[in-house]
Short mmCIF file of N, CA and C in Angstrom, two decimals:
data_model
loop_
_atom_site.label_atom_id
_atom_site.label_comp_id
_atom_site.label_asym_id
_atom_site.label_seq_id
_atom_site.Cartn_x
_atom_site.Cartn_y
_atom_site.Cartn_z
N UNK T 232 -149.41 20.97 -48.92
CA UNK T 232 -150.93 21.21 -48.42
C UNK T 232 -151.55 19.76 -48.18
N UNK T 233 -151.07 18.25 -47.52
CA UNK T 233 -151.61 17.74 -47.10
C UNK T 233 -152.04 18.04 -45.42
N UNK T 234 -150.81 18.60 -45.11
CA UNK T 234 -151.31 19.55 -43.94
C UNK T 234 -152.70 20.07 -43.28
N UNK T 235 -152.90 20.78 -44.61
CA UNK T 235 -154.19 21.34 -45.11
C UNK T 235 -155.17 20.74 -44.92
N UNK T 236 -155.00 19.71 -45.65
CA UNK T 236 -156.23 18.47 -45.78
C UNK T 236 -156.49 17.82 -44.29
N UNK T 237 -155.53 17.67 -43.62
CA UNK T 237 -155.57 16.80 -42.85
C UNK T 237 -156.63 17.71 -41.56
N UNK T 238 -155.94 19.23 -41.75
CA UNK T 238 -157.17 20.34 -41.15
C UNK T 238 -158.26 20.16 -40.93
N UNK T 239 -158.13 20.16 -42.57
CA UNK T 239 -159.74 19.70 -42.66
C UNK T 239 -160.53 18.89 -42.68
N UNK T 240 -160.17 17.53 -42.85
CA UNK T 240 -160.10 15.77 -42.00
C UNK T 240 -160.97 15.83 -40.97
N UNK T 241 -159.48 16.72 -40.15
CA UNK T 241 -160.00 16.80 -38.56
C UNK T 241 -161.04 17.83 -38.21
N UNK T 242 -161.48 18.98 -38.39
CA UNK T 242 -162.72 19.81 -38.59
C UNK T 242 -163.77 18.82 -39.01
N UNK T 243 -163.74 17.99 -40.27
CA UNK T 243 -165.01 17.32 -40.56
C UNK T 243 -165.21 16.38 -40.06
N UNK T 244 -164.03 15.40 -39.20
CA UNK T 244 -164.96 14.54 -38.31
C UNK T 244 -165.17 14.82 -36.58
N UNK T 245 -165.43 16.39 -36.64
CA UNK T 245 -165.90 16.63 -35.61
C UNK T 245 -167.17 16.38 -35.40
N UNK T 246 -168.34 16.17 -36.66
CA UNK T 246 -169.24 15.96 -37.35
C UNK T 246 -169.60 14.14 -36.42
N UNK T 247 -168.82 13.37 -37.63
CA UNK T 247 -169.12 12.42 -36.97
C UNK T 247 -168.67 11.75 -35.60
N UNK T 248 -167.21 12.63 -35.20
CA UNK T 248 -167.35 12.06 -33.76
C UNK T 248 -168.66 12.58 -32.67
N UNK T 249 -169.28 13.56 -33.33
CA UNK T 249 -170.77 14.20 -32.43
C UNK T 249 -171.92 12.69 -32.29
N UNK T 250 -171.64 12.47 -33.56
CA UNK T 250 -173.16 11.40 -33.64
C UNK T 250 -172.24 10.00 -33.24
N UNK T 251 -170.91 10.20 -32.85
CA UNK T 251 -170.57 9.05 -32.10
C UNK T 251 -171.26 8.82 -30.86
N UNK T 252 -171.19 10.08 -29.73
CA UNK T 252 -171.24 9.90 -28.58
C UNK T 252 -170.71 8.98 -28.06
N UNK T 253 -169.14 8.47 -28.21
CA UNK T 253 -168.13 8.21 -27.50
C UNK T 253 -167.12 8.93 -27.22
N UNK T 254 -167.19 9.89 -25.95
CA UNK T 254 -165.80 10.67 -25.45
C UNK T 254 -164.26 9.83 -25.89
N UNK T 255 -164.61 8.93 -25.42
CA UNK T 255 -163.23 7.87 -25.08
C UNK T 255 -162.47 7.92 -27.07
N UNK T 256 -163.41 6.99 -27.77
CA UNK T 256 -163.30 6.51 -29.09
C UNK T 256 -162.59 8.15 -29.69
N UNK T 257 -163.60 9.25 -29.94
CA UNK T 257 -163.36 10.52 -30.16
C UNK T 257 -161.73 11.05 -30.29
N UNK T 258 -161.84 11.13 -28.67
CA UNK T 258 -160.02 11.40 -28.49
C UNK T 258 -159.50 10.45 -28.83
N UNK T 259 -159.39 9.15 -28.91
CA UNK T 259 -158.35 8.43 -29.49
C UNK T 259 -157.88 8.42 -31.14
N UNK T 260 -159.26 9.16 -31.39
CA UNK T 260 -159.12 9.25 -32.87
C UNK T 260 -158.42 10.45 -33.26
N UNK T 261 -158.63 11.44 -32.63
CA UNK T 261 -158.16 12.64 -32.99
C UNK T 261 -157.05 12.54 -32.41
N UNK T 262 -156.94 12.24 -31.70
CA UNK T 262 -154.71 12.34 -31.24
C UNK T 262 -154.51 11.43 -32.08
N UNK T 263 -154.66 10.88 -32.59
CA UNK T 263 -154.02 9.40 -34.06
C UNK T 263 -154.27 10.39 -34.81
N UNK T 264 -155.18 11.18 -35.52
CA UNK T 264 -154.34 12.21 -36.41
C UNK T 264 -153.69 13.36 -36.04
N UNK T 265 -153.92 13.66 -35.11
CA UNK T 265 -152.80 14.53 -34.68
C UNK T 265 -150.93 13.69 -34.69
N UNK T 266 -151.20 12.18 -34.19
CA UNK T 266 -150.00 12.01 -34.36
C UNK T 266 -149.69 11.75 -35.63
N UNK T 267 -150.26 11.46 -36.50
CA UNK T 267 -149.87 10.96 -38.60
C UNK T 267 -149.74 12.44 -38.79
N UNK T 268 -149.93 13.86 -38.22
CA UNK T 268 -149.26 14.82 -39.00
C UNK T 268 -148.46 15.29 -38.54
N UNK T 269 -147.83 14.50 -37.07
CA UNK T 269 -146.51 14.91 -36.37
C UNK T 269 -145.46 14.22 -36.86
N UNK T 270 -145.66 13.45 -37.32
CA UNK T 270 -144.64 11.98 -38.14
C UNK T 270 -144.64 12.57 -39.45
N UNK T 271 -145.97 13.50 -40.57
CA UNK T 271 -145.13 13.65 -41.73
C UNK T 271 -144.57 14.63 -41.49
N UNK T 272 -144.85 15.76 -40.80
CA UNK T 272 -144.10 16.77 -40.55
C UNK T 272 -142.61 16.44 -40.27
N UNK T 273 -142.54 15.72 -39.43
CA UNK T 273 -140.98 15.07 -38.80
C UNK T 273 -140.15 14.25 -40.39
N UNK T 274 -141.23 13.70 -40.73
CA UNK T 274 -140.64 13.46 -42.03
C UNK T 274 -139.83 14.10 -43.11
N UNK T 275 -141.32 15.04 -43.52
CA UNK T 275 -140.85 15.64 -44.74
C UNK T 275 -140.31 16.85 -43.97
N UNK T 276 -139.91 17.50 -43.23
CA UNK T 276 -139.48 18.53 -42.56
C UNK T 276 -137.80 18.37 -42.22
N UNK T 277 -138.00 17.27 -42.02
CA UNK T 277 -136.20 16.48 -40.93
C UNK T 277 -136.12 17.24 -39.84
N UNK T 278 -137.23 16.81 -38.92
CA UNK T 278 -137.06 16.82 -37.93
C UNK T 278 -135.88 16.85 -36.41
N UNK T 279 -135.57 17.93 -35.87
CA UNK T 279 -134.86 17.33 -34.74
C UNK T 279 -135.73 16.90 -33.61
N UNK T 280 -134.82 16.40 -32.80
CA UNK T 280 -136.04 15.80 -31.23
C UNK T 280 -136.64 16.48 -30.67
N UNK T 281 -136.20 18.08 -30.43
CA UNK T 281 -136.84 19.17 -29.56
C UNK T 281 -138.15 19.35 -30.71
N UNK T 282 -137.52 19.56 -31.99
CA UNK T 282 -138.92 20.36 -32.89
C UNK T 282 -139.74 19.35 -33.07
N UNK T 283 -139.55 17.77 -32.75
CA UNK T 283 -141.04 17.02 -32.64
C UNK T 283 -141.60 17.30 -31.30
N UNK T 284 -141.05 17.40 -30.07
CA UNK T 284 -141.57 17.71 -29.29
C UNK T 284 -142.51 19.14 -29.45
N UNK T 285 -142.02 19.99 -29.56
CA UNK T 285 -142.28 21.34 -29.67
C UNK T 285 -143.89 21.32 -30.80
N UNK T 286 -143.34 20.54 -32.17
CA UNK T 286 -144.39 20.45 -33.16
C UNK T 286 -146.00 19.63 -32.87
N UNK T 287 -145.38 18.32 -31.63
CA UNK T 287 -145.63 18.11 -31.48
C UNK T 287 -147.40 18.63 -29.87
N UNK T 288 -146.57 19.05 -29.13
CA UNK T 288 -147.35 20.32 -28.27
C UNK T 288 -147.99 20.96 -28.90
N UNK T 289 -147.75 22.10 -29.96
CA UNK T 289 -148.31 23.06 -30.79
C UNK T 289 -149.79 22.24 -31.51
N UNK T 290 -149.34 21.46 -32.36
CA UNK T 290 -150.05 20.74 -32.91
C UNK T 290 -151.58 20.49 -31.62
N UNK T 291 -151.11 19.35 -30.85
CA UNK T 291 -152.24 19.08 -29.92
C UNK T 291 -152.59 19.84 -29.01
N UNK T 292 -151.63 20.94 -28.51
CA UNK T 292 -152.93 22.07 -28.11
C UNK T 292 -153.88 22.58 -28.95
N UNK T 293 -153.64 23.30 -29.91
CA UNK T 293 -153.54 24.30 -31.07
C UNK T 293 -155.54 23.36 -31.35
N UNK T 294 -155.14 22.54 -31.82
CA UNK T 294 -156.32 21.45 -32.85
C UNK T 294 -156.95 21.02 -31.04
N UNK T 295 -156.92 20.98 -30.52
CA UNK T 295 -158.08 20.26 -29.59
C UNK T 295 -158.44 21.52 -29.02
N UNK T 296 -157.88 22.81 -29.15
CA UNK T 296 -159.07 24.28 -28.35
C UNK T 296 -159.68 24.53 -29.67
N UNK T 297 -159.16 23.94 -31.08
CA UNK T 297 -159.96 24.18 -32.00
C UNK T 297 -161.56 23.46 -32.02
N UNK T 298 -161.25 22.49 -31.88
CA UNK T 298 -162.57 21.03 -31.50
C UNK T 298 -163.39 21.43 -30.32
N UNK T 299 -162.75 22.36 -29.69
CA UNK T 299 -163.43 23.09 -28.25
C UNK T 299 -163.93 23.57 -28.89
N UNK T 300 -164.03 24.49 -29.45
CA UNK T 300 -164.53 25.85 -29.96
C UNK T 300 -165.82 25.71 -31.16
N UNK T 301 -165.45 24.63 -31.96
CA UNK T 301 -166.04 24.04 -33.27
C UNK T 301 -167.49 23.20 -32.50
N UNK T 302 -167.04 22.42 -31.29
CA UNK T 302 -168.02 21.59 -30.76
C UNK T 302 -169.27 22.76 -29.94
N UNK T 303 -168.30 24.08 -29.34
CA UNK T 303 -169.26 24.24 -28.63
C UNK T 303 -170.22 25.70 -29.39
N UNK T 304 -169.86 25.62 -31.31
CA UNK T 304 -170.89 25.99 -31.68
C UNK T 304 -171.54 24.70 -32.87
N UNK T 305 -171.22 23.58 -32.48
CA UNK T 305 -172.59 22.71 -33.16
C UNK T 305 -173.23 22.41 -31.83
N UNK T 306 -172.83 22.55 -30.44
CA UNK T 306 -173.59 22.04 -29.80
C UNK T 306 -175.07 22.99 -29.50
N UNK T 307 -174.50 24.32 -29.33
CA UNK T 307 -175.03 26.35 -29.90
C UNK T 307 -176.44 25.42 -31.20
N UNK T 308 -176.38 24.72 -31.59
CA UNK T 308 -176.71 24.90 -33.42
C UNK T 308 -176.63 26.01 -33.91
N UNK T 309 -175.65 26.17 -34.02
CA UNK T 309 -174.94 27.05 -35.21
C UNK T 309 -174.92 26.81 -36.39
N UNK T 310 -175.49 27.77 -37.13
CA UNK T 310 -175.14 27.15 -38.76
C UNK T 310 -174.46 28.11 -39.64
N UNK T 311 -174.09 28.82 -39.36
CA UNK T 311 -173.39 30.17 -39.49
C UNK T 311 -171.80 29.51 -40.31
N UNK T 312 -171.75 28.82 -41.51
CA UNK T 312 -170.49 28.60 -41.76
C UNK T 312 -169.16 29.60 -41.77
N UNK T 313 -169.68 30.62 -41.80
CA UNK T 313 -168.48 31.52 -41.91
C UNK T 313 -167.92 31.97 -40.52
N UNK T 314 -168.44 31.57 -39.47
CA UNK T 314 -168.07 31.65 -38.30
C UNK T 314 -167.25 29.90 -37.53
N UNK T 315 -167.87 29.47 -38.37
CA UNK T 315 -166.75 27.67 -38.23
C UNK T 315 -165.54 28.37 -38.76
N UNK T 316 -165.57 28.84 -39.89
CA UNK T 316 -164.26 29.22 -40.96
C UNK T 316 -163.44 29.99 -40.33
N UNK T 317 -163.88 30.42 -39.05
CA UNK T 317 -163.09 32.10 -38.96
C UNK T 317 -162.40 31.27 -37.39
N UNK T 318 -162.70 30.70 -36.89
CA UNK T 318 -162.18 29.20 -35.99
C UNK T 318 -160.79 28.86 -36.20
N UNK T 319 -161.49 28.23 -37.52
CA UNK T 319 -160.95 27.90 -38.08
C UNK T 319 -159.27 28.41 -38.92
N UNK T 320 -159.73 29.22 -39.39
CA UNK T 320 -158.76 30.13 -39.53
C UNK T 320 -158.10 31.07 -38.77
N UNK T 321 -158.58 30.91 -37.14
CA UNK T 321 -157.74 31.17 -36.48
C UNK T 321 -156.86 30.76 -35.55
N UNK T 322 -157.06 29.30 -35.54
CA UNK T 322 -156.25 28.18 -35.23
C UNK T 322 -155.15 27.84 -36.15
N UNK T 323 -155.33 27.42 -37.25
CA UNK T 323 -154.48 27.38 -38.33
C UNK T 323 -153.71 28.42 -38.58
N UNK T 324 -153.85 29.60 -38.19
CA UNK T 324 -152.46 31.07 -38.04
C UNK T 324 -151.86 31.13 -37.01
N UNK T 325 -152.43 30.58 -35.86
CA UNK T 325 -151.50 30.12 -34.79
C UNK T 325 -151.08 28.99 -35.07
N UNK T 326 -151.11 28.46 -35.81
CA UNK T 326 -149.47 26.98 -35.56
C UNK T 326 -149.31 27.54 -36.50
N UNK T 327 -149.65 28.03 -37.43
CA UNK T 327 -148.40 28.25 -38.47
C UNK T 327 -147.60 29.87 -37.54
N UNK T 328 -148.13 30.79 -37.43
CA UNK T 328 -146.74 31.46 -37.00
C UNK T 328 -146.11 30.67 -35.22
N UNK T 329 -146.55 29.44 -34.75
CA UNK T 329 -145.89 28.55 -33.69
C UNK T 329 -144.65 28.03 -34.73
N UNK T 330 -145.11 27.55 -35.33
CA UNK T 330 -144.17 26.59 -36.02
C UNK T 330 -143.03 27.75 -37.06
N UNK T 331 -143.01 28.21 -36.97
CA UNK T 331 -142.22 29.61 -38.00
C UNK T 331 -141.32 30.07 -36.48
N UNK T 332 -141.61 29.56 -35.29
CA UNK T 332 -140.77 30.27 -34.25
C UNK T 332 -139.60 28.93 -33.68
N UNK T 333 -140.09 27.59 -34.40
CA UNK T 333 -139.57 26.81 -33.71
C UNK T 333 -138.38 26.26 -35.57
N UNK T 334 -138.54 26.22 -36.55
CA UNK T 334 -138.74 25.83 -37.75
C UNK T 334 -137.20 26.62 -38.25
N UNK T 335 -135.87 25.94 -38.62
CA UNK T 335 -135.35 26.75 -39.39
C UNK T 335 -135.75 27.50 -40.98
N UNK T 336 -134.89 27.96 -41.17
CA UNK T 336 -135.40 28.96 -43.05
C UNK T 336 -135.41 28.06 -44.04
N UNK T 337 -134.46 26.98 -43.91
CA UNK T 337 -134.91 25.39 -45.07
C UNK T 337 -135.82 24.93 -44.64
N UNK T 338 -136.17 24.72 -43.63
CA UNK T 338 -137.50 23.82 -43.28
C UNK T 338 -139.03 24.71 -43.46
N UNK T 339 -138.82 25.83 -42.57
CA UNK T 339 -139.84 26.85 -43.31
C UNK T 339 -139.99 27.06 -44.46
N UNK T 340 -138.87 26.75 -45.64
CA UNK T 340 -138.91 27.20 -46.89
C UNK T 340 -139.75 26.16 -47.11
N UNK T 341 -139.45 24.31 -47.04
CA UNK T 341 -140.19 23.58 -47.28
C UNK T 341 -141.79 23.31 -46.73
N UNK T 342 -141.56 23.75 -45.52
CA UNK T 342 -143.50 23.79 -44.92
C UNK T 342 -143.82 24.92 -45.58
N UNK T 343 -143.44 25.89 -46.03
CA UNK T 343 -144.09 26.99 -46.38
C UNK T 343 -144.23 26.47 -48.30
N UNK T 344 -143.63 25.76 -48.93
CA UNK T 344 -143.80 24.92 -50.39
C UNK T 344 -145.08 23.69 -50.37
N UNK T 345 -144.91 23.02 -48.76
CA UNK T 345 -146.03 22.20 -48.55
C UNK T 345 -147.43 22.65 -49.21
N UNK T 346 -147.51 23.69 -49.06
CA UNK T 346 -149.20 24.23 -48.75
C UNK T 346 -149.56 25.67 -47.83
N UNK T 347 -148.26 25.42 -47.00
CA UNK T 347 -148.96 26.46 -45.98
C UNK T 347 -148.95 27.94 -46.30
N UNK T 348 -147.77 28.41 -47.51
CA UNK T 348 -147.96 29.57 -48.04
C UNK T 348 -149.60 30.24 -48.54
N UNK T 349 -149.93 29.00 -49.26
CA UNK T 349 -151.02 29.29 -49.97
C UNK T 349 -152.21 29.48 -49.43
N UNK T 350 -151.94 28.40 -47.96
CA UNK T 350 -152.98 28.45 -47.14
C UNK T 350 -153.52 29.68 -46.22
N UNK T 351 -151.79 30.48 -45.82
CA UNK T 351 -151.87 31.66 -45.57
C UNK T 351 -152.44 32.93 -46.05
N UNK T 352 -152.18 32.58 -47.57
CA UNK T 352 -152.96 33.34 -48.67
C UNK T 352 -154.28 33.85 -48.56
N UNK T 353 -154.93 32.73 -48.65
CA UNK T 353 -156.08 32.33 -48.58
C UNK T 353 -156.80 32.70 -46.76
N UNK T 354 -156.32 32.32 -46.46
CA UNK T 354 -157.35 33.35 -44.62
C UNK T 354 -156.63 34.53 -44.82
N UNK T 355 -155.15 34.53 -45.41
CA UNK T 355 -155.24 36.77 -45.27
C UNK T 355 -156.91 36.84 -46.44
N UNK T 356 -157.01 36.52 -46.86
CA UNK T 356 -158.22 37.49 -48.06
C UNK T 356 -159.27 36.95 -47.10
N UNK T 357 -159.53 35.86 -46.82
CA UNK T 357 -160.95 35.35 -45.75
C UNK T 357 -160.85 36.30 -44.75
N UNK T 358 -159.82 36.77 -44.01
CA UNK T 358 -160.09 38.13 -42.91
C UNK T 358 -159.91 39.16 -42.91
N UNK T 359 -159.63 39.64 -44.66
CA UNK T 359 -159.46 40.95 -45.46
C UNK T 359 -161.27 41.55 -45.63
N UNK T 360 -161.65 40.27 -46.03
CA UNK T 360 -163.53 39.88 -46.64
C UNK T 360 -164.16 40.17 -45.38
N UNK T 361 -163.82 39.27 -44.21
CA UNK T 361 -164.52 39.73 -42.98
C UNK T 361 -164.65 41.17 -42.24
N UNK T 362 -163.53 42.06 -43.06
CA UNK T 362 -163.14 42.89 -41.77
C UNK T 362 -164.15 44.23 -43.03
N UNK T 363 -164.28 43.72 -44.28
CA UNK T 363 -165.30 44.66 -45.08
C UNK T 363 -166.69 44.90 -44.99
#
């Protein structure tokens, strides 16, 4: 559950970063949030060194891509909440699928118990709702 709370904090912090207008500080704080999430996953899932490398790479890439897409929406002054949610869901789903590829069965089970399974179900419900 903390993973998804972190995603929410990272996303919500986007607005705060936009108000600061300090790209260096924004990038540093964003990377610190990603590093904290990597350390949390490393500790809770007992990751091997190679897995830590991949988790760091996955989170850094995907969170930054999500942040850029959300920033584009914000810069365009789009206020449709559903669009923001759709972008978040897209990137969190990408992270979910990528992590599944590098975690062993016991780590994957623990990851899902940490809240990933519930969040996956929630994303799937929202995706189904969007299709209708």
